[in-house]
GROMACS .gro file of C-alpha atoms in nm:
model
  420
    1UNK     CA    1  10.082   8.969   8.535
    2UNK     CA    2  10.125   9.164   8.215
    3UNK     CA    3  10.370   9.320   8.110
    4UNK     CA    4  10.216   9.620   8.239
    5UNK     CA    5  10.073   9.856   7.980
    6UNK     CA    6   9.888   9.578   7.799
    7UNK     CA    7   9.744   9.435   8.121
    8UNK     CA    8   9.618   9.776   8.225
    9UNK     CA    9   9.439   9.827   7.898
   10UNK     CA   10   9.301   9.474   7.924
   11UNK     CA   11   9.145   9.552   8.260
   12UNK     CA   12   9.008   9.888   8.151
   13UNK     CA   13   8.841   9.731   7.852
   14UNK     CA   14   8.632   9.497   8.064
   15UNK     CA   15   8.293   9.572   8.212
   16UNK     CA   16   8.179   9.467   8.556
   17UNK     CA   17   8.158   9.094   8.597
   18UNK     CA   18   7.802   8.999   8.675
   19UNK     CA   19   7.794   8.634   8.753
   20UNK     CA   20   7.513   8.419   8.887
   21UNK     CA   21   7.568   8.200   9.190
   22UNK     CA   22   7.675   7.857   9.079
   23UNK     CA   23   7.652   7.495   9.177
   24UNK     CA   24   7.783   7.172   9.026
   25UNK     CA   25   8.056   7.156   8.765
   26UNK     CA   26   8.426   7.111   8.826
   27UNK     CA   27   8.602   6.784   8.766
   28UNK     CA   28   8.439   6.447   8.816
   29UNK     CA   29   8.459   6.257   9.140
   30UNK     CA   30   8.358   6.321   9.499
   31UNK     CA   31   8.572   6.446   9.786
   32UNK     CA   32   8.758   6.173   9.967
   33UNK     CA   33   8.862   6.187  10.329
   34UNK     CA   34   9.219   6.161  10.449
   35UNK     CA   35   9.544   6.303  10.311
   36UNK     CA   36   9.589   6.075  10.012
   37UNK     CA   37   9.323   6.105   9.743
   38UNK     CA   38   9.419   5.834   9.496
   39UNK     CA   39   9.395   5.934   9.131
   40UNK     CA   40   9.195   6.252   9.189
   41UNK     CA   41   9.276   6.546   8.960
   42UNK     CA   42   9.257   6.912   9.061
   43UNK     CA   43   9.236   7.162   8.777
   44UNK     CA   44   9.418   7.494   8.825
   45UNK     CA   45   9.353   7.793   8.597
   46UNK     CA   46   9.603   8.078   8.568
   47UNK     CA   47   9.741   8.319   8.310
   48UNK     CA   48  10.109   8.360   8.402
   49UNK     CA   49  10.331   8.116   8.208
   50UNK     CA   50  10.639   8.199   8.415
   51UNK     CA   51  10.451   8.123   8.737
   52UNK     CA   52  10.321   7.801   8.586
   53UNK     CA   53  10.677   7.697   8.502
   54UNK     CA   54  10.789   7.779   8.856
   55UNK     CA   55  10.528   7.554   9.017
   56UNK     CA   56  10.566   7.247   8.798
   57UNK     CA   57  10.800   7.087   9.053
   58UNK     CA   58  10.564   7.196   9.332
   59UNK     CA   59  10.279   7.014   9.159
   60UNK     CA   60  10.495   6.702   9.123
   61UNK     CA   61  10.578   6.706   9.495
   62UNK     CA   62  10.213   6.760   9.578
   63UNK     CA   63  10.120   6.448   9.380
   64UNK     CA   64  10.395   6.247   9.552
   65UNK     CA   65  10.262   6.346   9.895
   66UNK     CA   66   9.888   6.330   9.832
   67UNK     CA   67   9.830   6.125   9.519
   68UNK     CA   68   9.644   6.423   9.373
   69UNK     CA   69   9.743   6.531   9.023
   70UNK     CA   70   9.728   6.900   8.935
   71UNK     CA   71   9.629   6.984   8.580
   72UNK     CA   72   9.733   7.337   8.481
   73UNK     CA   73   9.503   7.535   8.253
   74UNK     CA   74   9.705   7.831   8.121
   75UNK     CA   75   9.516   8.101   7.933
   76UNK     CA   76   9.680   8.427   7.818
   77UNK     CA   77   9.574   8.740   8.009
   78UNK     CA   78   9.386   8.882   7.711
   79UNK     CA   79   9.147   8.585   7.706
   80UNK     CA   80   9.162   8.471   8.071
   81UNK     CA   81   8.866   8.658   8.219
   82UNK     CA   82   8.633   8.600   7.926
   83UNK     CA   83   8.711   8.229   7.934
   84UNK     CA   84   8.665   8.218   8.310
   85UNK     CA   85   8.328   8.393   8.295
   86UNK     CA   86   8.211   8.145   8.031
   87UNK     CA   87   8.332   7.852   8.241
   88UNK     CA   88   8.163   7.984   8.556
   89UNK     CA   89   7.837   8.039   8.370
   90UNK     CA   90   7.861   7.686   8.230
   91UNK     CA   91   7.941   7.551   8.579
   92UNK     CA   92   8.265   7.391   8.463
   93UNK     CA   93   8.529   7.634   8.591
   94UNK     CA   94   8.859   7.499   8.720
   95UNK     CA   95   8.862   7.376   9.079
   96UNK     CA   96   9.122   7.639   9.171
   97UNK     CA   97   9.193   7.958   8.980
   98UNK     CA   98   9.371   8.290   9.016
   99UNK     CA   99   9.194   8.622   9.072
  100UNK     CA  100   9.318   8.972   9.140
  101UNK     CA  101   9.196   9.234   9.385
  102UNK     CA  102   8.984   9.448   9.148
  103UNK     CA  103   8.772   9.150   9.043
  104UNK     CA  104   8.751   8.966   9.373
  105UNK     CA  105   8.445   9.139   9.518
  106UNK     CA  106   8.226   9.058   9.218
  107UNK     CA  107   8.316   8.689   9.240
  108UNK     CA  108   8.264   8.684   9.616
  109UNK     CA  109   7.928   8.863   9.615
  110UNK     CA  110   7.791   8.650   9.333
  111UNK     CA  111   7.867   8.322   9.507
  112UNK     CA  112   8.133   8.208   9.264
  113UNK     CA  113   8.395   8.143   9.531
  114UNK     CA  114   8.402   7.891   9.814
  115UNK     CA  115   8.475   8.030  10.161
  116UNK     CA  116   8.806   7.896  10.290
  117UNK     CA  117   8.715   7.848  10.654
  118UNK     CA  118   8.963   7.639  10.846
  119UNK     CA  119   9.224   7.628  10.572
  120UNK     CA  120   9.570   7.543  10.707
  121UNK     CA  121   9.774   7.845  10.597
  122UNK     CA  122   9.998   8.075  10.803
  123UNK     CA  123   9.770   8.375  10.762
  124UNK     CA  124   9.961   8.572  11.025
  125UNK     CA  125  10.255   8.584  10.782
  126UNK     CA  126  10.049   8.747  10.505
  127UNK     CA  127  10.006   9.128  10.510
  128UNK     CA  128   9.666   9.219  10.649
  129UNK     CA  129   9.573   9.454  10.364
  130UNK     CA  130   9.588   9.165  10.116
  131UNK     CA  131   9.385   8.931  10.334
  132UNK     CA  132   9.124   9.203  10.374
  133UNK     CA  133   9.100   9.239   9.997
  134UNK     CA  134   8.978   8.879   9.974
  135UNK     CA  135   8.744   8.892  10.272
  136UNK     CA  136   8.371   8.913  10.206
  137UNK     CA  137   8.114   9.131  10.382
  138UNK     CA  138   8.030   8.820  10.584
  139UNK     CA  139   8.379   8.827  10.736
  140UNK     CA  140   8.483   8.505  10.561
  141UNK     CA  141   8.806   8.464  10.367
  142UNK     CA  142   8.755   8.363  10.003
  143UNK     CA  143   9.107   8.380   9.862
  144UNK     CA  144   9.458   8.305   9.982
  145UNK     CA  145   9.701   8.568   9.849
  146UNK     CA  146   9.996   8.408   9.674
  147UNK     CA  147  10.206   8.704   9.562
  148UNK     CA  148  10.203   9.082   9.550
  149UNK     CA  149  10.339   9.368   9.348
  150UNK     CA  150  10.424   9.728   9.430
  151UNK     CA  151  10.555  10.014   9.218
  152UNK     CA  152  10.884  10.201   9.219
  153UNK     CA  153  11.089  10.436   9.003
  154UNK     CA  154  11.305  10.268   8.739
  155UNK     CA  155  11.580  10.499   8.617
  156UNK     CA  156  11.872  10.506   8.373
  157UNK     CA  157  12.191  10.536   8.580
  158UNK     CA  158  12.400  10.626   8.277
  159UNK     CA  159  12.183  10.928   8.197
  160UNK     CA  160  12.209  11.045   8.558
  161UNK     CA  161  12.588  10.997   8.556
  162UNK     CA  162  12.634  11.186   8.232
  163UNK     CA  163  12.425  11.476   8.366
  164UNK     CA  164  12.606  11.474   8.701
  165UNK     CA  165  12.282  11.418   8.891
  166UNK     CA  166  12.263  11.202   9.205
  167UNK     CA  167  12.049  10.888   9.176
  168UNK     CA  168  11.691  10.897   9.310
  169UNK     CA  169  11.650  10.794   9.674
  170UNK     CA  170  11.405  10.819   9.964
  171UNK     CA  171  11.471  11.192  10.000
  172UNK     CA  172  11.309  11.270   9.665
  173UNK     CA  173  10.993  11.480   9.668
  174UNK     CA  174  10.760  11.574   9.384
  175UNK     CA  175  10.964  11.890   9.337
  176UNK     CA  176  11.288  11.692   9.301
  177UNK     CA  177  11.121  11.455   9.060
  178UNK     CA  178  10.988  11.734   8.840
  179UNK     CA  179  11.317  11.928   8.837
  180UNK     CA  180  11.530  11.626   8.746
  181UNK     CA  181  11.288  11.517   8.472
  182UNK     CA  182  11.332  11.857   8.306
  183UNK     CA  183  11.711  11.836   8.332
  184UNK     CA  184  11.721  11.494   8.169
  185UNK     CA  185  11.493  11.585   7.877
  186UNK     CA  186  11.631  11.650   7.531
  187UNK     CA  187  11.332  11.684   7.299
  188UNK     CA  188  11.557  11.747   6.999
  189UNK     CA  189  11.696  11.395   7.040
  190UNK     CA  190  11.361  11.247   7.139
  191UNK     CA  191  11.469  11.178   7.498
  192UNK     CA  192  11.233  11.249   7.787
  193UNK     CA  193  11.286  11.263   8.160
  194UNK     CA  194  10.974  11.060   8.239
  195UNK     CA  195  10.755  10.798   8.074
  196UNK     CA  196  10.411  10.929   8.161
  197UNK     CA  197  10.138  10.692   8.048
  198UNK     CA  198   9.774  10.803   8.092
  199UNK     CA  199   9.711  10.490   8.296
  200UNK     CA  200   9.585  10.422   8.645
  201UNK     CA  201   9.808  10.156   8.808
  202UNK     CA  202  10.166  10.281   8.792
  203UNK     CA  203  10.029  10.619   8.682
  204UNK     CA  204   9.785  10.874   8.815
  205UNK     CA  205   9.655  10.648   9.096
  206UNK     CA  206  10.005  10.665   9.247
  207UNK     CA  207   9.997  11.044   9.261
  208UNK     CA  208   9.634  11.057   9.376
  209UNK     CA  209   9.724  10.849   9.681
  210UNK     CA  210  10.051  11.037   9.733
  211UNK     CA  211   9.850  11.359   9.746
  212UNK     CA  212   9.622  11.222  10.019
  213UNK     CA  213   9.335  11.146   9.782
  214UNK     CA  214   9.158  10.829   9.674
  215UNK     CA  215   8.980  10.724   9.351
  216UNK     CA  216   8.695  10.589   9.567
  217UNK     CA  217   8.554  10.728   9.890
  218UNK     CA  218   8.276  10.642  10.137
  219UNK     CA  219   8.370  10.273  10.138
  220UNK     CA  220   8.357  10.258   9.760
  221UNK     CA  221   8.009  10.404   9.732
  222UNK     CA  222   8.129  10.728   9.569
  223UNK     CA  223   8.403  10.838   9.332
  224UNK     CA  224   8.680  11.051   9.474
  225UNK     CA  225   8.780  11.195   9.136
  226UNK     CA  226   8.607  11.528   9.197
  227UNK     CA  227   8.794  11.595   9.523
  228UNK     CA  228   9.076  11.852   9.524
  229UNK     CA  229   9.328  11.590   9.638
  230UNK     CA  230   9.253  11.360   9.345
  231UNK     CA  231   9.246  11.638   9.086
  232UNK     CA  232   9.577  11.780   9.210
  233UNK     CA  233   9.731  11.433   9.209
  234UNK     CA  234   9.635  11.376   8.845
  235UNK     CA  235   9.747  11.727   8.756
  236UNK     CA  236  10.093  11.652   8.894
  237UNK     CA  237  10.120  11.333   8.686
  238UNK     CA  238  10.006  11.529   8.382
  239UNK     CA  239  10.249  11.816   8.457
  240UNK     CA  240  10.536  11.616   8.307
  241UNK     CA  241  10.350  11.619   7.977
  242UNK     CA  242  10.260  11.987   8.006
  243UNK     CA  243  10.617  12.104   8.065
  244UNK     CA  244  10.761  11.876   7.796
  245UNK     CA  245  10.963  11.652   8.029
  246UNK     CA  246  10.716  11.363   7.991
  247UNK     CA  247  10.645  11.145   7.692
  248UNK     CA  248  10.381  11.273   7.448
  249UNK     CA  249  10.071  11.055   7.432
  250UNK     CA  250  10.144  10.939   7.077
  251UNK     CA  251  10.481  10.801   7.191
  252UNK     CA  252  10.368  10.629   7.511
  253UNK     CA  253  10.059  10.485   7.340
  254UNK     CA  254  10.263  10.313   7.072
  255UNK     CA  255  10.564  10.217   7.286
  256UNK     CA  256  10.540  10.101   7.647
  257UNK     CA  257  10.767  10.225   7.925
  258UNK     CA  258  10.981   9.907   7.920
  259UNK     CA  259  11.069   9.960   7.557
  260UNK     CA  260  11.140  10.328   7.616
  261UNK     CA  261  11.371  10.251   7.907
  262UNK     CA  262  11.553   9.975   7.720
  263UNK     CA  263  11.600  10.196   7.415
  264UNK     CA  264  11.736  10.488   7.617
  265UNK     CA  265  11.445  10.713   7.522
  266UNK     CA  266  11.339  10.793   7.879
  267UNK     CA  267  11.539  10.849   8.196
  268UNK     CA  268  11.270  10.737   8.441
  269UNK     CA  269  10.949  10.535   8.453
  270UNK     CA  270  10.711  10.422   8.726
  271UNK     CA  271  10.638  10.052   8.700
  272UNK     CA  272  10.568   9.736   8.895
  273UNK     CA  273  10.787   9.472   9.052
  274UNK     CA  274  10.669   9.228   8.784
  275UNK     CA  275  10.887   9.419   8.537
  276UNK     CA  276  11.206   9.321   8.721
  277UNK     CA  277  11.268   8.994   8.529
  278UNK     CA  278  11.194   9.171   8.202
  279UNK     CA  279  11.415   9.476   8.249
  280UNK     CA  280  11.701   9.297   8.422
  281UNK     CA  281  11.730   9.008   8.180
  282UNK     CA  282  11.819   9.249   7.899
  283UNK     CA  283  12.186   9.348   7.872
  284UNK     CA  284  12.093   9.716   7.842
  285UNK     CA  285  11.888   9.693   8.161
  286UNK     CA  286  12.162   9.512   8.349
  287UNK     CA  287  12.419   9.772   8.251
  288UNK     CA  288  12.211  10.090   8.276
  289UNK     CA  289  11.895  10.059   8.484
  290UNK     CA  290  11.827  10.048   8.857
  291UNK     CA  291  11.529  10.121   9.080
  292UNK     CA  292  11.442  10.357   9.366
  293UNK     CA  293  11.137  10.423   9.587
  294UNK     CA  294  10.865  10.640   9.442
  295UNK     CA  295  10.916  11.007   9.530
  296UNK     CA  296  10.704  11.135   9.816
  297UNK     CA  297  10.413  11.376   9.779
  298UNK     CA  298  10.210  11.475  10.083
  299UNK     CA  299  10.237  11.107  10.172
  300UNK     CA  300  10.448  10.813  10.064
  301UNK     CA  301  10.224  10.569   9.877
  302UNK     CA  302  10.207  10.315   9.598
  303UNK     CA  303   9.929  10.104   9.460
  304UNK     CA  304   9.963   9.732   9.509
  305UNK     CA  305   9.794   9.424   9.372
  306UNK     CA  306   9.795   9.075   9.514
  307UNK     CA  307   9.684   8.767   9.324
  308UNK     CA  308   9.504   8.497   9.516
  309UNK     CA  309   9.421   8.131   9.480
  310UNK     CA  310   9.049   8.064   9.511
  311UNK     CA  311   8.822   7.759   9.500
  312UNK     CA  312   8.527   7.747   9.260
  313UNK     CA  313   8.205   7.710   9.459
  314UNK     CA  314   8.081   7.459   9.201
  315UNK     CA  315   8.385   7.233   9.229
  316UNK     CA  316   8.329   6.866   9.313
  317UNK     CA  317   8.684   6.848   9.450
  318UNK     CA  318   8.669   7.116   9.717
  319UNK     CA  319   8.876   6.938   9.980
  320UNK     CA  320   9.145   6.841   9.732
  321UNK     CA  321   9.137   7.196   9.595
  322UNK     CA  322   9.193   7.338   9.944
  323UNK     CA  323   9.481   7.096   9.994
  324UNK     CA  324   9.642   7.227   9.675
  325UNK     CA  325   9.608   7.586   9.798
  326UNK     CA  326   9.757   7.488  10.133
  327UNK     CA  327  10.051   7.328   9.956
  328UNK     CA  328  10.103   7.631   9.732
  329UNK     CA  329  10.090   7.856  10.038
  330UNK     CA  330  10.359   7.670  10.231
  331UNK     CA  331  10.696   7.831  10.298
  332UNK     CA  332  10.874   7.570  10.087
  333UNK     CA  333  10.650   7.624   9.784
  334UNK     CA  334  10.670   8.001   9.806
  335UNK     CA  335  11.049   7.991   9.830
  336UNK     CA  336  11.050   7.780   9.513
  337UNK     CA  337  10.849   8.051   9.338
  338UNK     CA  338  11.079   8.323   9.473
  339UNK     CA  339  11.387   8.147   9.340
  340UNK     CA  340  11.237   8.156   8.991
  341UNK     CA  341  11.256   8.536   9.019
  342UNK     CA  342  10.931   8.623   8.844
  343UNK     CA  343  10.698   8.730   9.124
  344UNK     CA  344  10.725   8.823   9.491
  345UNK     CA  345  10.566   8.556   9.714
  346UNK     CA  346  10.339   8.705   9.976
  347UNK     CA  347  10.446   8.492  10.274
  348UNK     CA  348  10.674   8.673  10.516
  349UNK     CA  349  11.022   8.520  10.519
  350UNK     CA  350  11.010   8.383  10.164
  351UNK     CA  351  11.107   8.692   9.965
  352UNK     CA  352  11.487   8.692  10.004
  353UNK     CA  353  11.533   8.454   9.712
  354UNK     CA  354  11.345   8.698   9.487
  355UNK     CA  355  11.574   8.983   9.592
  356UNK     CA  356  11.884   8.766   9.557
  357UNK     CA  357  11.793   8.680   9.198
  358UNK     CA  358  11.924   9.028   9.107
  359UNK     CA  359  12.179   9.106   9.381
  360UNK     CA  360  12.320   9.413   9.208
  361UNK     CA  361  11.984   9.585   9.182
  362UNK     CA  362  11.795   9.774   9.451
  363UNK     CA  363  11.479   9.567   9.419
  364UNK     CA  364  11.437   9.542   9.796
  365UNK     CA  365  11.246   9.871   9.756
  366UNK     CA  366  10.947   9.677   9.619
  367UNK     CA  367  10.924   9.468   9.935
  368UNK     CA  368  10.983   9.766  10.165
  369UNK     CA  369  10.696   9.943   9.987
  370UNK     CA  370  10.443   9.703  10.145
  371UNK     CA  371  10.457   9.934  10.450
  372UNK     CA  372  10.287  10.213  10.259
  373UNK     CA  373  10.116  10.011   9.984
  374UNK     CA  374   9.749  10.073   9.907
  375UNK     CA  375   9.571   9.771   9.755
  376UNK     CA  376   9.398   9.832   9.424
  377UNK     CA  377   9.029   9.920   9.461
  378UNK     CA  378   8.810   9.618   9.517
  379UNK     CA  379   8.459   9.751   9.569
  380UNK     CA  380   8.129   9.649   9.416
  381UNK     CA  381   8.124   9.786   9.059
  382UNK     CA  382   8.468   9.948   9.101
  383UNK     CA  383   8.601   9.755   8.800
  384UNK     CA  384   8.328   9.909   8.587
  385UNK     CA  385   8.402  10.251   8.731
  386UNK     CA  386   8.772  10.213   8.652
  387UNK     CA  387   8.684  10.109   8.297
  388UNK     CA  388   8.524  10.445   8.221
  389UNK     CA  389   8.834  10.643   8.316
  390UNK     CA  390   9.057  10.570   8.018
  391UNK     CA  391   8.873  10.761   7.748
  392UNK     CA  392   8.835  11.074   7.961
  393UNK     CA  393   9.194  11.063   8.085
  394UNK     CA  394   9.310  11.027   7.725
  395UNK     CA  395   9.116  11.343   7.640
  396UNK     CA  396   9.303  11.527   7.914
  397UNK     CA  397   9.633  11.401   7.773
  398UNK     CA  398   9.542  11.518   7.422
  399UNK     CA  399   9.422  11.856   7.548
  400UNK     CA  400   9.056  11.809   7.459
  401UNK     CA  401   8.969  11.844   7.828
  402UNK     CA  402   9.150  11.988   8.126
  403UNK     CA  403   9.243  11.742   8.399
  404UNK     CA  404   8.981  11.898   8.622
  405UNK     CA  405   8.710  11.866   8.357
  406UNK     CA  406   8.803  11.503   8.288
  407UNK     CA  407   8.815  11.421   8.660
  408UNK     CA  408   8.471  11.567   8.728
  409UNK     CA  409   8.319  11.382   8.435
  410UNK     CA  410   8.477  11.057   8.559
  411UNK     CA  411   8.327  11.117   8.904
  412UNK     CA  412   7.981  11.181   8.760
  413UNK     CA  413   7.982  10.864   8.550
  414UNK     CA  414   8.142  10.654   8.822
  415UNK     CA  415   7.889  10.765   9.083
  416UNK     CA  416   7.608  10.640   8.861
  417UNK     CA  417   7.767  10.294   8.858
  418UNK     CA  418   7.864  10.288   9.224
  419UNK     CA  419   7.510  10.377   9.330
  420UNK     CA  420   7.372  10.055   9.180
   0.00000   0.00000   0.00000
């Protein structure tokens, strides 16, 4: 899933995916009836190596039960979407591949994905907001969510202890957050209360939603960046930089929040659940870092992404591909993934093993956050609209523009895209 800061920049650097409807392609062979499919091979494209390692045994069991071999095609995040677009255009994409919420609508509307009518998955055990993110305007489901992430506040317990400050908890408000960040800042020693990246997910989108705003309004047909709620939300995120308690842009651009936390350079950072295996496999993280819910603004909110398994509409192995998704979506398979500790499986009742992988850490907060989680935007052309934000937000961080000026310019440019 990245390793956060890089994945965010990767997404922002991409333009809207405009893909033609496809037919043909996939692996050779025709669909066979029945449960066992002989020597059929299903190709499965993904970018997460740790997830791939976690499902190797699942793929072996799948072959034992069905006779269908699964061939994994692992491509690093930085090249994944470009390679996928090329494969789709050439009508030879993998039978099954992973997508995320921001890109789903473009694939659905351009006929790249096969509707998954009648698939045998316990949909009632998957949070509705994630199912909705992979549902087309025709009401059909095009992706089966496999995992999710939410955001929380990572913090350095040792710094809090030394300052005599109580750890963050559900009672924290924006005011608490701001006050404590100032107390834990020592600019002379290069230590800041907050890592404040000029980034959307795990950044200013969190505070936009917490302030009752939204980056997109009118069902994604307009930008919400010029609304008072959005501007105030971004201004709060930027306020850490303004008062000196947040990382300067030159520091956070060159060093991500993980590295700053693990080097003791920041006391707090907002980040995703996918950082848990990274931060808590390091001795410094084990000894010094824990996690708390995000502080509450006008509302309690966090952005959330959910990756899904989808079937290429041009696949010649559609039935076998659906069987593979069904197998991946079973309780047994999802518990196997949870035990690996890398990602949170989406199926209700399978997440305990993920929590238990780090029993001394308060990572249950990521699962509890589903209650107030807002899925990442997934509207037509929203990926392109998000891509224009970075340069203007950077100008606000460097002082070339005020937050209000940057926000209004983002809205103007985004509206031009969303109107198409």
